[in-house]
Short mmCIF file of C-alpha atoms and ligand atoms in Angstrom, two decimals:
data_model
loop_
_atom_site.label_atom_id
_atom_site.label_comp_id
_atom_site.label_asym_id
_atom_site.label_seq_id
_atom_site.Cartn_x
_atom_site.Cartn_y
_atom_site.Cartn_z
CA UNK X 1 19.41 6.66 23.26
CA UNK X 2 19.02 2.65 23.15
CA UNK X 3 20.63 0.95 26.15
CA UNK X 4 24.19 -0.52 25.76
CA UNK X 5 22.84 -4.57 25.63
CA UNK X 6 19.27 -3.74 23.28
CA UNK X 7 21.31 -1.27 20.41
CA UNK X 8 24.52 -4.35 20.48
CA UNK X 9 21.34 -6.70 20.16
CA UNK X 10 19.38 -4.27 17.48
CA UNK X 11 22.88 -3.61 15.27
CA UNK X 12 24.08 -7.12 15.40
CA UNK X 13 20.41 -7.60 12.99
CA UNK X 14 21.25 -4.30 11.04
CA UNK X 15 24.52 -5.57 10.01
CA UNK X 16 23.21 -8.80 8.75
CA UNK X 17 20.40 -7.22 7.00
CA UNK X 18 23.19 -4.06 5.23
CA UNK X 19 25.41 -7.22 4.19
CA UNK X 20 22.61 -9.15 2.43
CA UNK X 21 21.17 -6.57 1.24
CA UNK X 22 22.09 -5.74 -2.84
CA UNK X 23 19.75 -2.80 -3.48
CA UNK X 24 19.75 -0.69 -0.35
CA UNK X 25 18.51 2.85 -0.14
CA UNK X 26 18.40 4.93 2.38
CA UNK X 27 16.49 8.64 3.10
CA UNK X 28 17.07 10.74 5.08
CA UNK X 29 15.74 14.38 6.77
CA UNK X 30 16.72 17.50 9.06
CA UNK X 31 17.12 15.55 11.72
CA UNK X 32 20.98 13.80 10.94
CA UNK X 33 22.18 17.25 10.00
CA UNK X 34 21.18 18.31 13.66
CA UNK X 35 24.50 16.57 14.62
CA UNK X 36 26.46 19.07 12.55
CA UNK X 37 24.46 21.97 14.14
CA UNK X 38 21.65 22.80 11.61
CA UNK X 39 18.56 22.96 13.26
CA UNK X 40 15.78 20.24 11.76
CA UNK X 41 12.25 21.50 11.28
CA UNK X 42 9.97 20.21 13.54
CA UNK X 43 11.81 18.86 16.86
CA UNK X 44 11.79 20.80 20.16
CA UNK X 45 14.64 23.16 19.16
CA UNK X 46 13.66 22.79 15.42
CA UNK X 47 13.28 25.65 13.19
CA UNK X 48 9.54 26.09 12.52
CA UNK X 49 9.20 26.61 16.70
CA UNK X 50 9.67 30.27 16.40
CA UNK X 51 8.86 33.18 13.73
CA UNK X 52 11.29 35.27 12.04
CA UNK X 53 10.38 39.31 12.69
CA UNK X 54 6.89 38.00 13.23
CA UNK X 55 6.63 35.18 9.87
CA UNK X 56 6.48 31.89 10.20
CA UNK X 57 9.01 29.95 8.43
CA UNK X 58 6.81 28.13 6.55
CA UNK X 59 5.39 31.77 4.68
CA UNK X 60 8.97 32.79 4.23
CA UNK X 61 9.25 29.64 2.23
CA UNK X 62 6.57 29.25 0.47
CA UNK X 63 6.57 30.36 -3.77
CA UNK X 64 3.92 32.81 -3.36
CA UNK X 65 5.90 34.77 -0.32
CA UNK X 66 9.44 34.81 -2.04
CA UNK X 67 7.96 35.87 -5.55
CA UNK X 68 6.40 39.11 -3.50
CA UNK X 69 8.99 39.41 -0.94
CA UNK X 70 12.30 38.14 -2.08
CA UNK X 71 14.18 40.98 0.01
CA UNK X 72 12.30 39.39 3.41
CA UNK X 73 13.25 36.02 2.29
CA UNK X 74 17.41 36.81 1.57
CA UNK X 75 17.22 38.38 4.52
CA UNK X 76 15.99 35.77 6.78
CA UNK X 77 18.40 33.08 4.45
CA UNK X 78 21.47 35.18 4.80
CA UNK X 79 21.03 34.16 8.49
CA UNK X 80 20.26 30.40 7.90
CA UNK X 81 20.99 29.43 4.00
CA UNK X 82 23.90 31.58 3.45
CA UNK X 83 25.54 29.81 6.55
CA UNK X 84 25.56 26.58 5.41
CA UNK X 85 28.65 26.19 3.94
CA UNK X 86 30.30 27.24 7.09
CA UNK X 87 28.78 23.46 9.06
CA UNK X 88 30.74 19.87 8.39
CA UNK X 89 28.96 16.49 7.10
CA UNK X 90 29.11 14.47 10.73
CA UNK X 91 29.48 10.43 11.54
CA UNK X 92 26.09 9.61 9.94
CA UNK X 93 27.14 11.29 6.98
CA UNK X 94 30.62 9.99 6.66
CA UNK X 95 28.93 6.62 7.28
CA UNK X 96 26.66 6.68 4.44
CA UNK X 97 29.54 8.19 2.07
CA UNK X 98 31.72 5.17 3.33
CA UNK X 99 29.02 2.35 2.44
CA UNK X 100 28.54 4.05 -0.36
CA UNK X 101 32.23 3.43 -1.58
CA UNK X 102 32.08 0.19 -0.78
CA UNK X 103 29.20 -1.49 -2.68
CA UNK X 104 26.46 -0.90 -0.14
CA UNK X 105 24.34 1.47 -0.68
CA UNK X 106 22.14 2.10 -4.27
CA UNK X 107 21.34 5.61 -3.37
CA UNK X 108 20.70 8.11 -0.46
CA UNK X 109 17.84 10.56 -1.26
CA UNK X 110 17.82 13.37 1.23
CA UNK X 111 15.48 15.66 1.97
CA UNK X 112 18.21 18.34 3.48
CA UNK X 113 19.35 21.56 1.55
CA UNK X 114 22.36 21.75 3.34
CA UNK X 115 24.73 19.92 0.54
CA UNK X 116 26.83 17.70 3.64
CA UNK X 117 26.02 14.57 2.03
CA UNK X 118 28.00 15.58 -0.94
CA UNK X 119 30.62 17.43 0.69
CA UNK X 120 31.16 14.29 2.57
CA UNK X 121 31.86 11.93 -0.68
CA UNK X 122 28.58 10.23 -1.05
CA UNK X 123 27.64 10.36 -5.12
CA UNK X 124 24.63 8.52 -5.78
CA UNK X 125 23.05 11.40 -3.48
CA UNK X 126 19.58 12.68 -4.53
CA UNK X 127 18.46 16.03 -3.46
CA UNK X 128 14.42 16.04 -3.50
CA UNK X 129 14.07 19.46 -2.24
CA UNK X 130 17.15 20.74 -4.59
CA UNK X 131 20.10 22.48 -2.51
CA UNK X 132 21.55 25.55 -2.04
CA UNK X 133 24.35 24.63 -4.14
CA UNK X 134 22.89 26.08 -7.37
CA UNK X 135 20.55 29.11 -8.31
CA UNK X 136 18.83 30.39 -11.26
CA UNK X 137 17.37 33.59 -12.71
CA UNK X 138 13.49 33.30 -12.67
CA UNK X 139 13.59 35.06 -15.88
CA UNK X 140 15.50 33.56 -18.21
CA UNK X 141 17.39 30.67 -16.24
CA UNK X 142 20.89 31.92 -16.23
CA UNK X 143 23.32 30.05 -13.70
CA UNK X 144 24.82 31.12 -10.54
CA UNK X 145 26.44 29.54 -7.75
CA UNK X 146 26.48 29.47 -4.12
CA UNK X 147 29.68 31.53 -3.33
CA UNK X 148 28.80 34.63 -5.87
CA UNK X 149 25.09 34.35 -4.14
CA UNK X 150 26.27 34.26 -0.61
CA UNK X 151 28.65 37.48 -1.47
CA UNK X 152 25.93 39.44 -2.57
CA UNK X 153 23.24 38.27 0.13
CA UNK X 154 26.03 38.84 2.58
CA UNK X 155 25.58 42.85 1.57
CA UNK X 156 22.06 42.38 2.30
CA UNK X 157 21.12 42.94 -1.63
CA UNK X 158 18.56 41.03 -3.55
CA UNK X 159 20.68 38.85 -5.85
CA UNK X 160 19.66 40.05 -9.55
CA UNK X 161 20.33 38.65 -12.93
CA UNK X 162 23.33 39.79 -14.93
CA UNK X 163 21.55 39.16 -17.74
CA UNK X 164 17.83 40.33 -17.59
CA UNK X 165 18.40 41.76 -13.90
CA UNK X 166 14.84 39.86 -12.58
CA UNK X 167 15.52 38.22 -9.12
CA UNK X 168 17.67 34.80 -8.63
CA UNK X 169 16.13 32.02 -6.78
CA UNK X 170 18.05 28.85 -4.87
CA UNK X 171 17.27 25.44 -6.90
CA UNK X 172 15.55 24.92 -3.39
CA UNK X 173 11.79 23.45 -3.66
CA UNK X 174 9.86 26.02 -1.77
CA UNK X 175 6.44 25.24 -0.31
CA UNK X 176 3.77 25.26 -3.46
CA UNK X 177 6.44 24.19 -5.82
CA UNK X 178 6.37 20.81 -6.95
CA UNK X 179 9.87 18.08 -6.90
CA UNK X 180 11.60 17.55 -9.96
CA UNK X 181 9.88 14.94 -11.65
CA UNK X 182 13.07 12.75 -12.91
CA UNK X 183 14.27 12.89 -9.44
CA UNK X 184 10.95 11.53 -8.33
CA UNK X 185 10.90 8.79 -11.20
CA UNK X 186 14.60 7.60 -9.79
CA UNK X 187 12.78 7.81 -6.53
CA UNK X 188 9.90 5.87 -7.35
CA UNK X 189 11.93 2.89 -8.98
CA UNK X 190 14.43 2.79 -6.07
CA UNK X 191 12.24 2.46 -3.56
CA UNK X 192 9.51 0.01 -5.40
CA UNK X 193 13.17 -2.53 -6.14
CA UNK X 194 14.89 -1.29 -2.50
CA UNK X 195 15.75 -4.84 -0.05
CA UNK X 196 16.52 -2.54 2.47
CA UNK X 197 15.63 0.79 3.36
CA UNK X 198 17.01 3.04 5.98
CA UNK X 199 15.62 6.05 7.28
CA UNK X 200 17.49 8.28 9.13
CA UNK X 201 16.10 11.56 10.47
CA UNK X 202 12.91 11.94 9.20
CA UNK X 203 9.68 13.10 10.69
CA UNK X 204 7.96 11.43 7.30
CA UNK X 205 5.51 14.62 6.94
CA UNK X 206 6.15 16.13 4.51
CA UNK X 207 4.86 14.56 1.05
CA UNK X 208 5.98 13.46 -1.69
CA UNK X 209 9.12 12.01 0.44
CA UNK X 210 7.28 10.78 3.30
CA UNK X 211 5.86 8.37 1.03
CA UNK X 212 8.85 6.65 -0.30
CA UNK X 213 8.93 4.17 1.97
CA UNK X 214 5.25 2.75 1.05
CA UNK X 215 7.05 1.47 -2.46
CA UNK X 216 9.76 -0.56 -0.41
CA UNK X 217 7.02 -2.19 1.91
CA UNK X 218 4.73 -3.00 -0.80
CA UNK X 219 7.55 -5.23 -1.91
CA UNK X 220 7.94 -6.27 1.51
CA UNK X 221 11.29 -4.41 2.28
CA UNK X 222 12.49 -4.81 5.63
CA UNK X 223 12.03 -1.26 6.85
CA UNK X 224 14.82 0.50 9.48
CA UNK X 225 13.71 4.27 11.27
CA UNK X 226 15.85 6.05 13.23
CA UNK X 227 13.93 8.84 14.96
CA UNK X 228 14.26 10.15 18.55
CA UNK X 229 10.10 10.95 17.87
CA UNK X 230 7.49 8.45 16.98
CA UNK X 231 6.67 8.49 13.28
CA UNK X 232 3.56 6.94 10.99
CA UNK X 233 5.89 4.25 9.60
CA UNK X 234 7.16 2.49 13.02
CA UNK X 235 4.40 -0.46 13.44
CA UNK X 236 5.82 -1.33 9.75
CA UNK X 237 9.47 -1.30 10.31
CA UNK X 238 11.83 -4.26 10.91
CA UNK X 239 14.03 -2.88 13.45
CA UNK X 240 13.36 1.10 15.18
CA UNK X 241 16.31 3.10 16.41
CA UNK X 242 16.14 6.33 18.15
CA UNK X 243 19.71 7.96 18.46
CA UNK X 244 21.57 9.11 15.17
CA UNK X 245 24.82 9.90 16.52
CA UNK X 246 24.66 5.91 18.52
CA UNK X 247 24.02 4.32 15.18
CA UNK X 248 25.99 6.47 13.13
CA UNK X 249 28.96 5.98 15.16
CA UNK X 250 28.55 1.70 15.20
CA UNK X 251 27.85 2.26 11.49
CA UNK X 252 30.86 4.57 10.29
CA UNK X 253 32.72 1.28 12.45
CA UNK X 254 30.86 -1.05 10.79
CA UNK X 255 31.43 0.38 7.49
CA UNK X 256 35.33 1.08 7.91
CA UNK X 257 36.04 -3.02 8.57
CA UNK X 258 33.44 -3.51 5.18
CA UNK X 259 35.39 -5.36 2.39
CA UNK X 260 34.52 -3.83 -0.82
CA UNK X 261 32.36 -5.45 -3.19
CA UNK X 262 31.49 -4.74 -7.01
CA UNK X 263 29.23 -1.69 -7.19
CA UNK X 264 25.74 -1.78 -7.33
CA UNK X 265 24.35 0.50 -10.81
P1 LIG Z 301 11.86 17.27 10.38
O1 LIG Z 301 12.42 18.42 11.14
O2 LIG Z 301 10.42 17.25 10.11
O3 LIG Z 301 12.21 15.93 11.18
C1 LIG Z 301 13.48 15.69 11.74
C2 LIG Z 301 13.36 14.44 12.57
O4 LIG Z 301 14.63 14.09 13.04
C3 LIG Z 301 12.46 14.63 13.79
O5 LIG Z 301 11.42 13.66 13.73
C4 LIG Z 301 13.39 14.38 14.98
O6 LIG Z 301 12.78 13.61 15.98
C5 LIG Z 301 14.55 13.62 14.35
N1 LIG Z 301 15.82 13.87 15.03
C6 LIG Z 301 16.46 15.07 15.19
N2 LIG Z 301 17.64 14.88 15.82
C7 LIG Z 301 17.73 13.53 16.07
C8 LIG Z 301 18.73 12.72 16.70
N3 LIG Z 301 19.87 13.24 17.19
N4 LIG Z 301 18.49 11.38 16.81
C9 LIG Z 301 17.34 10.83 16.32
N5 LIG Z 301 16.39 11.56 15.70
C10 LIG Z 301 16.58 12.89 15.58
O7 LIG Z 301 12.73 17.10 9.05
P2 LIG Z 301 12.37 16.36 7.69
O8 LIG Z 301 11.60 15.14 7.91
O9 LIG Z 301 13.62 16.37 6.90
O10 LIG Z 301 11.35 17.37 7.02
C11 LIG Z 301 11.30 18.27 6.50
C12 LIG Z 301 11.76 19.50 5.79
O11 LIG Z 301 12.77 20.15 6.47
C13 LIG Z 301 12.33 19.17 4.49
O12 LIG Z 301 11.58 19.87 3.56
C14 LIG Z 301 13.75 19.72 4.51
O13 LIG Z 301 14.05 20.25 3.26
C15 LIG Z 301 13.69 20.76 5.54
N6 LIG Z 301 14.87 21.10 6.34
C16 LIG Z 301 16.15 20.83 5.91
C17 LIG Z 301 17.22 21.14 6.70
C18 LIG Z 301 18.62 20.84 6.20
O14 LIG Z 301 18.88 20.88 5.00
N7 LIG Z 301 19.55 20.50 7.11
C19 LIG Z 301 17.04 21.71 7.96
C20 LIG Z 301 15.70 21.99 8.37
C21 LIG Z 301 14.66 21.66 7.55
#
């Protein structure tokens, strides 16, 4: 956490650049859900620290592993996935949805699975690894959503198809599966016009998101990182913080006293 007199003397800057800013985007990774109680990936208590019944969780997600082992896999996500709903968006959520509302924020691409962006209010949310929200037959693409999957993973059953009865995947982008190219396009042209980019939570590994930023400083962007870890990006940005419930809380303030302005297509 950033002492008392440097994060006043950090924020003060932040809030000048979020209220000059007209095309500010923000990303964000594992690490702000950590505040609701998800674990992130790759910090200390993060998620790909310890196996599952002797996998890593990197195998359990990866295309090849699910398409030979999709009982393994529902049984390791009824423990993790399957919970999700169950966890509440937190103040750096709420934050983002608020600026959002306002006129502040162009869009908020997130790498996180875990659907508390939306369920907090923000709308111009983009989900690059897909969320557990949604599924689809592997078959023949029938729909089916999160509650009738979670009943049926619940009874420790494979969820099947109605339909053709071949297995039902999560819109999630597993490991050997490539991002949705629209999503990426959006990405791509949000970034390259961004005048301010914040982000929040993010080890910036794991490609294609970790590159994102790279469009915004090639247009000279004024870059913001909040990370408690170093990352590859921090001798490029503006301003580094390293606590997300410290700035989330001055920025859900910030936000509230915000006067609305026309919103930002
Ligand atoms: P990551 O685990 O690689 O990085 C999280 C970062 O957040 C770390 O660098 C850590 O230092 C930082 N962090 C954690 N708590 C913090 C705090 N309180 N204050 C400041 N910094 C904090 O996550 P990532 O970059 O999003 O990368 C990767 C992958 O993880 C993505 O593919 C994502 O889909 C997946 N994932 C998603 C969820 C989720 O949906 N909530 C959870 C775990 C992993």
């Amino acid at each position: 956490m950033d002492k008392p007199a440097l994060f006043e003397k950090k924020f003060a800057t932040l809030k000048g650049m979020i209220k000059g800013s007209r095309q500010m985007v923000v990303l964000t990774g594992a690490g702000i859900s950590t505040l609701s109680g998800i674990p992130d990936f790759r910090s200390a208590k993060g998620v790909y620290t310890k196996k599952w019944n002797e996998i890593s969780v990197e195998r359990l997600l990866s295309i090849g592993y699910f398409e030979q082992h999709p009982e393994v896999f529902y049984a390791w996500a009824k423990e993790y996935w399957y919970r999700l709903d169950t966890f509440e968006p937190n103040v750096v959520h709420r934050a983002l949805a608020l600026l959002e509302q306002k006129g502040y924020i162009r869009g908020v691409f997130t790498q996180n699975i875990d659907m508390l962006h939306k369920k907090a209010g923000s709308k111009k949310c983009y989900e690059l690894h897909g969320s557990a929200e949604h599924h689809h037959c592997t078959m023949c693409n029938a729909y089916y959503p999160y509650e009738q999957m979670k009943a049926i993973v619940l009874k420790d059953e494979v969820p099947r198809c109605r339909e053709c009865n071949a297995v039902i995947k999560p819109d999630i982008v597993f490991y050997g599966e490539n991002l949705d190219r629209n999503l990426l396009s959006i990405a791509y042209e949000m970034f390259s016009h961004a005048d301010l980019v914040l982000v929040l939570g993010s080890s910036l590994l794991v490609q294609p998101a970790a590159n994102l930023p790279s469009y915004a400083l090639q247009n000279s962007a004024p870059l913001v990182i909040v990370n408690a870890q170093k990352t590859s990006y921090d001798s490029s940005a503006t301003l580094l913080f390293s606590d997300l419930q410290q700035l989330g809380e001055a920025l859900e303030l910030y936000a509230q006293g915000l006067e609305a302005r026309k919103v930002l297509l």
